[in-house]
Amino acid sequence: MDRPPTEGHIIRRYDGELDHLRLNVLEMGGLVVNLLGNALIALKTQDEDLAHQAVAMDYEVDQLEVDVDQEIAKIIAKRCPVSSDLRMVMAVSKSVSDLERIGDEAVRIAGLAIQLIENEGGEPNSQMLRDVNRIGDMAMSGLRSAIEVFDIWDEEKALQVIENHKAMEEEFQADLRHLLTYILEDYRNIGFAISVVLVIKALERIGHHAQNLAEYAVFQVCGEDIRSQQP
Amino acid sequence: MTPTLYSASDSDVSMNYDAQKQKSHRDASRLRKRIFSAVREQDSVEDDSTVGNWSVPAPRISCRNVDVNYGEKQAIKRVSLDIAHNEVLSFIGPSGCGKSTLLRCLNRMNDTIPGCRVNGEIKLDDEDIYLNHIDVVPLRAKVGMVFQKPNPFPKSIFENVAYGPRIHGLTATKDELAEIVESSLRRAGLWEEVKDYLDHPGTSLSGGQQQRLCIARTIAVNPEVILMDEPCSALDPIATAKIEQLIDELREQYTIVIVTHSMQQAARVSQRTAYFHLGKLIEVGDTASVFTKPLHRLTDDYISGRFG
């Protein structure tokens, strides 16, 4: 893949349109990474303001998704993309909807953070949150790598993201068991534990969406649809 | 009780963990091979060979190592290609790539061009059409042709269609001839428009109608194969759509080869697509896969509008 995927058309405006599409996805990716980062920090540091900021960022993400969808409709109508261009447009179209969902999950985490901060008032539950930090890091690194793979194709990294999600699922199961032991220890932990379960579930979903993003990148570059074919 | 239950299931997990990990490594490398072999395939394609499925079982037309020279200039270089029954095969490629030349070879239209030599083998239903004893007149009835510009004879609509069956002696009576004319015009989707004007000159029709008249003229002599050399390039979009619909209907009875400069037309009408470049057949494959995942870089560049 020696040529940038959007370049080389005789009609140069077409290059520009595809490039713009690509940049929009990257911008959306950057926003979503920030959103998730803020939500996780807010949860970790009990920073309610930061959590509210994260919730507010989702509007921009949603707006970008709408913009990209409109651009895609225009490109299909005007340029009839084929071959690698067609695969790129399809990959972009699917990627933005996954990015938007990642944004939603991150907002859910921020919302739960706000709830925890308000209700629990700094109860000694940092141990339960330790699991969240670990799976949170995994989700974050998966998401970052997936966006990097979309930006600059890297087959190793793409496979890593796809592999990463399996590890995340295992982590998710282990965390569930772990949280259950806290509940068994003391029933008063139930409320908090349920919130933590919702957070780690959201993170697990984000990992899954990151895997989807990597799969779209594989489709774009290799023309292979590898969804639901993973071992 | 409960804690032991948990530790038991934990140890189960850890017991299987290594085995699982090994399996997952194996699966990952298999996946890797599957995904990336396609990319490597594209990178390693040699420029001289045709990629894709150029051959089909039981072809109607088969070309093997066809070379065509116009004097010193070689227009087609070692092209091997099969054309199946009841399929529409489109030839695409930049101007001068040899697609029209190869099309014309399929019914020996190049015979009349001075200095044109055709080497290699072209078989229609397993019979070599370039053997000396082959009479080109019945061959061209079997392999009909429709040209870029509609070219009706300067005669009536009826005579345009009736001419072929008459000279080939396909009919015994006037009624039979009228029947053939009607059914050909019907199959060409023109009957309803011209049935009351059969004695009007063919040239009085619109461009799209003239082209359909030419198609009716071609199918009147009961061909097996229809060659079309950019049949819609002089037509408006509506007339083009009518011809494309007609091609789709005719496919049930005939084998159709179409040369087109419109890639979208190739994508719309054909089941297989062949891409030519500088006299070489670069790639042949199912139209859908050629337009979504071409194997050769040149095909990719051409269809996505990167050179031409």
XYZ file of C-alpha atoms in Angstrom:
539
model
C 0.000 0.000 0.000
C 2.541 2.562 -1.139
C 0.003 5.161 -2.204
C -2.189 7.065 0.230
C -5.582 5.444 -0.185
C -7.397 8.581 -1.233
C -4.986 9.936 -3.826
C -4.228 9.570 -7.502
C -7.588 10.238 -9.159
C -7.646 12.103 -12.430
C -10.390 14.236 -10.918
C -8.462 15.817 -8.082
C -11.510 17.110 -6.281
C -12.442 13.458 -5.713
C -9.107 12.982 -3.878
C -10.028 15.940 -1.726
C -13.490 14.614 -0.958
C -12.194 11.210 0.090
C -9.427 12.782 2.116
C -11.924 14.980 3.877
C -13.975 11.920 4.718
C -10.910 10.252 6.182
C -9.984 13.286 8.236
C -13.512 13.474 9.605
C -13.238 9.895 10.845
C -9.895 10.704 12.464
C -11.364 13.803 14.070
C -14.265 11.789 15.369
C -11.823 9.161 16.629
C -9.813 11.819 18.448
C -12.958 13.213 20.059
C -14.102 9.791 21.176
C -10.670 8.997 22.650
C -10.802 12.259 24.615
C -14.353 11.577 25.704
C -13.490 8.122 26.981
C -10.283 9.401 28.604
C -12.197 12.124 30.440
C -14.880 9.691 31.567
C -12.301 7.274 32.944
C -10.298 9.994 34.710
C -13.505 11.433 36.135
C -14.345 8.017 37.535
C -10.859 7.498 38.917
C -10.423 10.930 40.479
C -14.074 11.473 41.393
C -14.045 14.654 39.313
C -17.645 15.559 38.667
C -16.878 18.555 36.449
C -14.785 16.455 34.128
C -17.590 13.899 33.915
C -20.031 16.640 32.900
C -17.545 17.858 30.294
C -17.352 14.374 28.856
C -21.134 14.145 28.591
C -21.189 17.479 26.755
C -18.619 16.301 24.204
C -20.969 13.663 22.877
C -22.940 16.275 20.985
C -19.942 16.990 18.752
C -19.446 13.296 18.072
C -23.073 12.898 17.042
C -22.853 15.966 14.838
C -19.778 14.619 13.071
C -21.525 11.332 12.391
C -24.370 13.177 10.691
C -21.900 15.241 8.643
C -19.973 12.186 7.505
C -23.165 10.376 6.526
C -24.206 13.328 4.382
C -20.798 13.480 2.748
C -20.925 9.775 1.982
C -24.321 10.129 0.315
C -22.902 12.944 -1.807
C -19.820 10.980 -2.808
C -21.881 7.938 -3.786
C -24.248 10.088 -5.831
C -21.525 12.102 -7.549
C -18.600 9.739 -7.926
C -19.979 6.200 -7.933
C -16.936 4.910 -6.043
C -15.663 1.462 -6.998
C -12.928 -0.867 -5.887
C -10.681 0.453 -3.115
C -12.595 3.759 -3.058
C -15.863 1.896 -2.587
C -14.379 -0.176 0.205
C -13.065 2.941 1.873
C -16.422 4.699 1.710
C -18.131 1.623 3.143
C -15.520 1.262 5.868
C -15.911 4.925 6.788
C -19.674 4.649 6.823
C -19.550 1.726 9.224
C -16.718 3.130 11.305
C -18.550 6.337 12.142
C -21.545 4.457 13.478
C -19.262 2.382 15.717
C -17.442 5.527 16.847
C -20.750 7.125 17.683
C -21.696 4.094 19.793
C -18.322 4.225 21.538
C -19.162 7.845 22.346
C -22.489 6.723 23.799
C -20.829 4.059 25.954
C -18.265 6.576 27.179
C -21.110 8.952 28.079
C -22.730 6.132 29.987
C -19.503 5.719 31.965
C -19.367 9.456 32.653
C -23.009 9.332 33.765
C -22.274 6.445 36.119
C -19.276 8.357 37.451
C -21.528 11.313 38.267
C -24.000 8.990 39.957
C -21.276 7.278 41.995
C -19.730 10.558 43.080
C -23.097 11.987 44.129
C -24.411 8.911 45.936
C -21.383 7.331 47.465
C -19.553 10.434 48.536
C -16.108 8.860 48.480
C -16.877 5.497 50.082
C -13.824 3.252 50.376
C -14.471 1.399 47.155
C -11.210 2.131 45.403
C -10.515 -1.595 45.361
C -13.528 -2.261 43.170
C -12.485 0.554 40.884
C -9.083 -1.037 40.408
C -10.649 -3.571 38.039
C -12.237 -0.726 36.138
C -8.850 0.880 35.638
C -7.368 -2.260 34.176
C -10.167 -3.017 31.686
C -10.406 0.723 31.009
C -6.765 0.805 29.932
C -7.372 -2.163 27.675
C -10.392 -0.504 26.060
C -8.493 2.721 25.608
C -5.436 1.132 24.039
C -7.649 -0.979 21.746
C -9.524 2.116 20.634
C -6.358 4.106 20.044
C -4.780 1.325 18.029
C -7.940 0.854 15.960
C -7.931 4.533 15.025
C -4.218 4.418 14.262
C -4.797 1.427 12.000
C -7.463 3.392 10.156
C -5.018 6.297 9.763
C -1.936 4.339 8.764
C -2.460 0.746 7.771
C -0.542 -1.710 9.930
C -1.444 -5.348 9.722
C 0.247 -6.292 13.009
C -1.647 -3.640 14.871
C -4.951 -4.557 13.235
C -4.590 -8.150 14.345
C -3.557 -6.997 17.790
C -6.782 -5.040 18.188
C -8.799 -8.043 17.109
C -6.839 -10.252 19.530
C -7.065 -7.629 22.244
C -10.814 -7.929 22.399
C -10.595 -11.589 23.320
C -8.334 -10.733 26.244
C -10.814 -8.050 27.226
C -13.669 -10.489 27.319
C -11.668 -12.733 29.615
C -10.851 -9.745 31.789
C -14.523 -8.830 31.867
C -15.498 -12.310 33.107
C -12.742 -12.253 35.730
C -13.846 -8.812 36.912
C -17.435 -9.998 37.250
C -16.338 -12.863 39.468
C -14.183 -10.501 41.420
C -17.030 -8.065 42.014
C -19.233 -10.916 43.109
C -16.823 -11.708 45.930
C -17.170 -8.131 47.205
C -20.932 -8.533 47.214
C -20.670 -11.833 49.060
C -18.446 -10.166 51.621
C -20.881 -7.382 52.332
C -24.364 -7.024 50.876
C -24.241 -3.264 51.286
C -21.781 -3.200 48.375
C -24.494 -4.275 45.934
C -25.510 -0.807 44.748
C -21.965 0.246 44.081
C -21.043 -3.082 42.512
C -23.920 -2.888 40.058
C -22.712 0.508 38.897
C -19.219 -0.871 38.481
C -20.599 -3.808 36.495
C -22.347 -1.365 34.179
C -19.083 0.526 33.737
C -17.036 -2.530 32.887
C -19.797 -3.749 30.571
C -19.641 -0.411 28.756
C -15.861 -0.785 28.495
C -16.231 -4.297 27.143
C -18.626 -2.948 24.482
C -16.100 -0.267 23.584
C -13.514 -2.997 23.105
C -15.939 -4.770 20.806
C -16.526 -1.620 18.749
C -12.751 -1.113 18.513
C -12.494 -4.628 17.142
C -15.157 -3.722 14.564
C -13.142 -0.654 13.559
C -10.074 -2.817 12.971
C -12.165 -5.239 10.928
C -13.428 -2.413 8.721
C -9.826 -1.327 8.194
C -8.947 -4.879 7.125
C -11.900 -4.811 4.722
C -10.807 -1.480 3.315
C -7.228 -2.519 2.663
C -7.560 -6.226 1.876
C -11.135 -6.512 0.609
C -11.764 -9.356 3.054
C -14.799 -9.274 5.276
C -13.586 -11.050 8.407
C -16.531 -10.281 10.650
C -17.819 -13.270 12.596
C -15.005 -15.378 11.218
C -12.719 -14.957 14.148
C -11.561 -18.119 15.830
C -18.969 -23.831 50.380
C -19.140 -20.954 47.966
C -15.467 -19.913 48.100
C -14.352 -23.454 47.262
C -16.720 -23.512 44.343
C -15.099 -20.355 43.050
C -11.548 -21.525 43.518
C -12.421 -24.774 41.723
C -13.707 -22.968 38.674
C -10.722 -20.653 38.796
C -8.301 -23.567 38.646
C -10.280 -24.988 35.717
C -9.729 -21.780 33.884
C -6.022 -21.722 34.638
C -5.640 -25.370 33.637
C -7.100 -24.665 30.216
C -5.462 -21.335 29.861
C -2.232 -22.506 28.186
C -4.052 -24.805 25.821
C -6.473 -22.015 24.963
C -3.658 -19.619 24.359
C -1.917 -22.027 22.018
C -5.122 -22.602 20.093
C -5.728 -18.903 19.820
C -2.219 -18.401 18.423
C -2.840 -21.060 15.821
C -6.191 -19.565 14.874
C -4.679 -16.103 14.668
C -1.975 -17.196 12.271
C -4.559 -18.944 10.112
C -6.654 -15.786 10.086
C -3.607 -13.734 9.263
C -2.834 -15.952 6.302
C -6.390 -15.690 5.030
C -6.623 -11.937 5.312
C -3.292 -10.936 3.979
C -2.771 -13.501 1.244
C -5.111 -11.395 -0.902
C -2.943 -8.319 -0.506
C 0.250 -10.211 -1.231
C -1.433 -11.745 -4.255
C -2.023 -8.269 -5.618
C 1.524 -7.175 -4.877
C 3.112 -10.189 -6.490
C 1.100 -10.238 -9.711
C 3.401 -10.289 -12.697
C 2.469 -7.804 -15.334
C 2.472 -10.317 -18.181
C -0.045 -12.847 -16.998
C -3.813 -12.605 -16.797
C -5.201 -12.758 -13.297
C -8.625 -14.049 -12.345
C -10.781 -16.747 -13.890
C -10.178 -16.415 -17.609
C -11.283 -19.964 -18.216
C -14.747 -21.488 -17.767
C -16.008 -25.066 -18.144
C -17.657 -25.818 -21.514
C -17.169 -22.384 -23.077
C -19.086 -21.140 -26.095
C -16.070 -19.229 -27.354
C -12.534 -19.979 -26.326
C -9.471 -17.950 -27.276
C -6.007 -19.375 -26.718
C -2.793 -17.377 -27.049
C -4.298 -14.965 -29.526
C -1.905 -12.461 -31.095
C -3.136 -9.786 -33.464
C -0.801 -7.636 -35.554
C -1.614 -4.659 -37.711
C 1.488 -4.714 -39.911
C 4.391 -4.205 -37.539
C 2.261 -3.159 -34.635
C 1.089 -5.821 -32.218
C -2.416 -4.957 -31.038
C -3.155 -8.054 -28.961
C -0.560 -10.010 -27.047
C -1.142 -13.654 -26.116
C -4.696 -13.365 -24.924
C -6.429 -16.467 -23.589
C -10.055 -16.099 -22.613
C -13.211 -18.210 -22.425
C -16.732 -16.937 -22.872
C -19.500 -19.005 -21.305
C -22.991 -19.759 -22.572
C -25.704 -17.269 -21.652
C -23.392 -14.759 -20.145
C -22.673 -11.137 -20.827
C -18.951 -10.520 -20.841
C -17.766 -6.941 -20.973
C -14.425 -5.745 -22.291
C -13.147 -2.595 -20.635
C -9.903 -0.686 -20.849
C -8.400 2.576 -22.052
C -8.504 3.523 -25.749
C -6.134 1.507 -27.869
C -5.920 -1.362 -25.401
C -7.131 -3.869 -27.986
C -10.609 -4.615 -26.706
C -12.372 -3.753 -29.973
C -9.693 -5.610 -31.923
C -10.318 -8.797 -29.966
C -14.080 -8.361 -30.317
C -13.717 -8.103 -34.073
C -11.586 -11.232 -34.148
C -14.503 -13.204 -32.755
C -16.383 -13.058 -36.068
C -13.397 -12.416 -38.314
C -14.276 -8.811 -39.000
C -10.551 -8.138 -39.078
C -10.165 -10.221 -42.253
C -11.001 -7.194 -44.347
C -8.314 -5.012 -42.775
C -5.123 -5.104 -44.840
C -2.034 -6.134 -42.897
C -3.999 -7.635 -40.051
C -2.759 -11.046 -38.928
C -4.408 -13.171 -36.269
C -2.394 -15.968 -34.651
C -3.447 -18.394 -31.990
C -6.713 -20.218 -31.705
C -10.290 -18.956 -31.492
C -12.938 -21.624 -31.227
C -16.705 -21.244 -31.439
C -18.432 -24.318 -30.015
C -15.156 -26.232 -30.273
C -14.608 -25.367 -33.923
C -11.661 -23.210 -34.927
C -13.126 -20.229 -36.809
C -9.808 -19.339 -38.447
C -9.463 -22.590 -40.416
C -9.233 -22.076 -44.162
C -12.436 -23.872 -45.071
C -14.603 -21.786 -42.738
C -17.030 -19.556 -44.669
C -17.256 -16.204 -42.943
C -20.817 -15.461 -44.089
C -22.537 -18.146 -41.971
C -19.979 -17.461 -39.243
C -21.095 -13.837 -39.079
C -24.702 -14.968 -38.981
C -23.839 -17.120 -35.979
C -21.800 -14.362 -34.405
C -23.761 -11.165 -34.977
C -22.515 -7.671 -34.374
C -23.971 -4.364 -33.253
C -21.890 -1.258 -33.785
C -21.306 1.989 -31.976
C -23.316 4.067 -34.407
C -26.667 2.629 -35.371
C -26.367 1.780 -39.070
C -29.739 0.710 -40.481
C -29.825 -0.074 -44.194
C -31.408 2.690 -46.284
C -34.533 0.590 -46.578
C -37.819 0.163 -44.759
C -37.946 -1.021 -41.162
C -39.394 -4.315 -42.359
C -36.683 -4.823 -44.957
C -33.943 -4.038 -42.459
C -34.965 -7.041 -40.370
C -36.074 -9.248 -43.264
C -32.860 -8.869 -45.233
C -30.764 -11.302 -43.198
C -33.224 -14.189 -42.984
C -33.911 -13.807 -46.718
C -30.289 -13.978 -47.895
C -29.507 -16.805 -45.502
C -32.571 -18.667 -46.799
C -34.088 -19.106 -43.372
C -37.675 -18.792 -44.560
C -39.782 -20.443 -47.234
C -42.830 -18.194 -47.336
C -43.723 -14.548 -46.947
C -45.769 -15.303 -43.843
C -42.809 -16.997 -42.209
C -40.648 -14.005 -42.991
C -43.231 -11.644 -41.516
C -43.305 -13.819 -38.436
C -39.552 -13.650 -38.011
C -39.591 -9.880 -38.483
C -42.303 -9.490 -35.872
C -40.691 -11.781 -33.308
C -37.275 -10.164 -33.795
C -38.735 -6.692 -33.358
C -40.619 -7.903 -30.309
C -37.500 -9.391 -28.728
C -35.681 -6.161 -29.458
C -38.448 -4.299 -27.627
C -39.309 -2.246 -30.682
C -42.459 -3.882 -32.057
C -45.003 -1.790 -30.194
C -43.314 1.397 -31.365
C -42.977 0.536 -35.056
C -45.680 -2.017 -35.901
C -47.757 0.597 -37.755
C -44.792 2.045 -39.639
C -43.038 -1.035 -40.975
C -42.807 0.509 -44.429
C -41.154 3.699 -43.171
C -37.416 3.980 -43.712
C -35.252 2.641 -40.858
C -33.338 5.881 -40.839
C -36.489 7.796 -39.839
C -36.342 6.294 -36.329
C -34.654 7.925 -33.334
C -31.094 6.907 -32.423
C -32.175 4.538 -29.685
C -34.836 3.003 -31.896
C -32.308 2.615 -34.730
C -29.958 0.794 -32.383
C -32.756 -1.536 -31.304
C -33.584 -2.031 -34.980
C -29.963 -3.078 -35.540
C -30.254 -5.518 -32.644
C -33.499 -6.881 -34.142
C -31.668 -7.258 -37.471
C -28.898 -9.151 -35.709
C -31.164 -11.555 -33.853
C -33.347 -12.171 -36.911
C -30.766 -14.582 -38.329
C -30.728 -16.669 -35.157
C -27.215 -16.022 -33.945
C -25.512 -17.769 -31.051
C -23.335 -14.903 -30.035
C -23.915 -11.151 -30.232
C -20.937 -8.832 -30.242
C -21.620 -5.231 -29.280
C -19.070 -2.514 -29.844
C -20.046 0.390 -27.594
C -23.705 0.048 -28.511
C -24.882 2.901 -26.312
C -22.222 5.530 -26.733
C -24.354 7.540 -29.163
C -27.537 7.218 -27.111
C -29.211 9.194 -24.330
C -29.637 7.660 -20.858
C -33.203 6.494 -21.442
C -32.348 4.781 -24.733
C -29.250 3.369 -23.016
C -31.354 1.932 -20.204
C -33.677 0.323 -22.770
C -30.726 -1.302 -24.549
C -29.304 -2.496 -21.237
C -32.650 -4.007 -20.276
C -32.713 -5.667 -23.695
C -29.208 -7.072 -23.188
C -30.351 -8.558 -19.903
C -33.306 -10.245 -21.621
C -31.257 -11.466 -24.588
C -28.765 -13.115 -22.275
C -31.225 -15.960 -21.699
C -30.820 -17.019 -25.316
C -27.481 -15.709 -26.441
C -23.916 -15.205 -25.417
C -23.134 -11.505 -25.453
C -19.792 -9.751 -25.554
C -19.894 -6.013 -25.102
C -17.151 -3.447 -25.442
C -17.910 -0.362 -23.429
C -16.167 2.775 -22.308
C -18.649 3.220 -19.511
C -17.449 1.245 -16.535
C -20.802 1.694 -14.876
C -22.423 0.103 -17.901
C -20.056 -2.857 -17.659
C -20.916 -3.125 -13.978
C -24.633 -2.986 -14.737
C -24.988 -5.384 -17.638
C -22.263 -7.991 -17.458
C -21.693 -11.074 -15.367
C -17.976 -11.158 -16.107
C -15.611 -8.336 -16.892
C -12.300 -8.418 -18.735
C -9.831 -5.581 -18.374
C -7.331 -4.898 -21.177
C -4.243 -2.753 -21.059
C -1.806 -2.143 -23.939
C -2.943 -5.224 -25.823
C -2.768 -7.512 -22.823
C -5.624 -9.090 -20.965
C -4.811 -8.030 -17.435
C -7.694 -9.390 -15.427
C -10.934 -11.309 -15.880
C -13.413 -12.075 -13.167
C -16.947 -11.852 -11.874
C -18.107 -8.310 -12.464
C -19.034 -7.844 -8.821
C -15.610 -8.835 -7.566
C -13.750 -6.875 -10.260
C -15.579 -3.733 -9.168
C -15.245 -4.272 -5.443
C -11.951 -6.080 -5.135
C -9.906 -6.135 -8.315
C -6.842 -8.362 -8.110
C -4.532 -6.310 -10.300
C -3.321 -2.827 -9.511
C -3.854 -1.679 -13.108
C -7.504 -2.739 -12.988
C -7.946 -0.954 -9.689
C -6.393 2.242 -11.029
C -8.441 2.192 -14.213
C -11.869 1.519 -12.737
C -11.401 3.955 -9.878
C -10.523 6.738 -12.326
C -6.839 7.040 -11.549
C -5.562 6.835 -15.105
C -7.059 6.145 -18.474
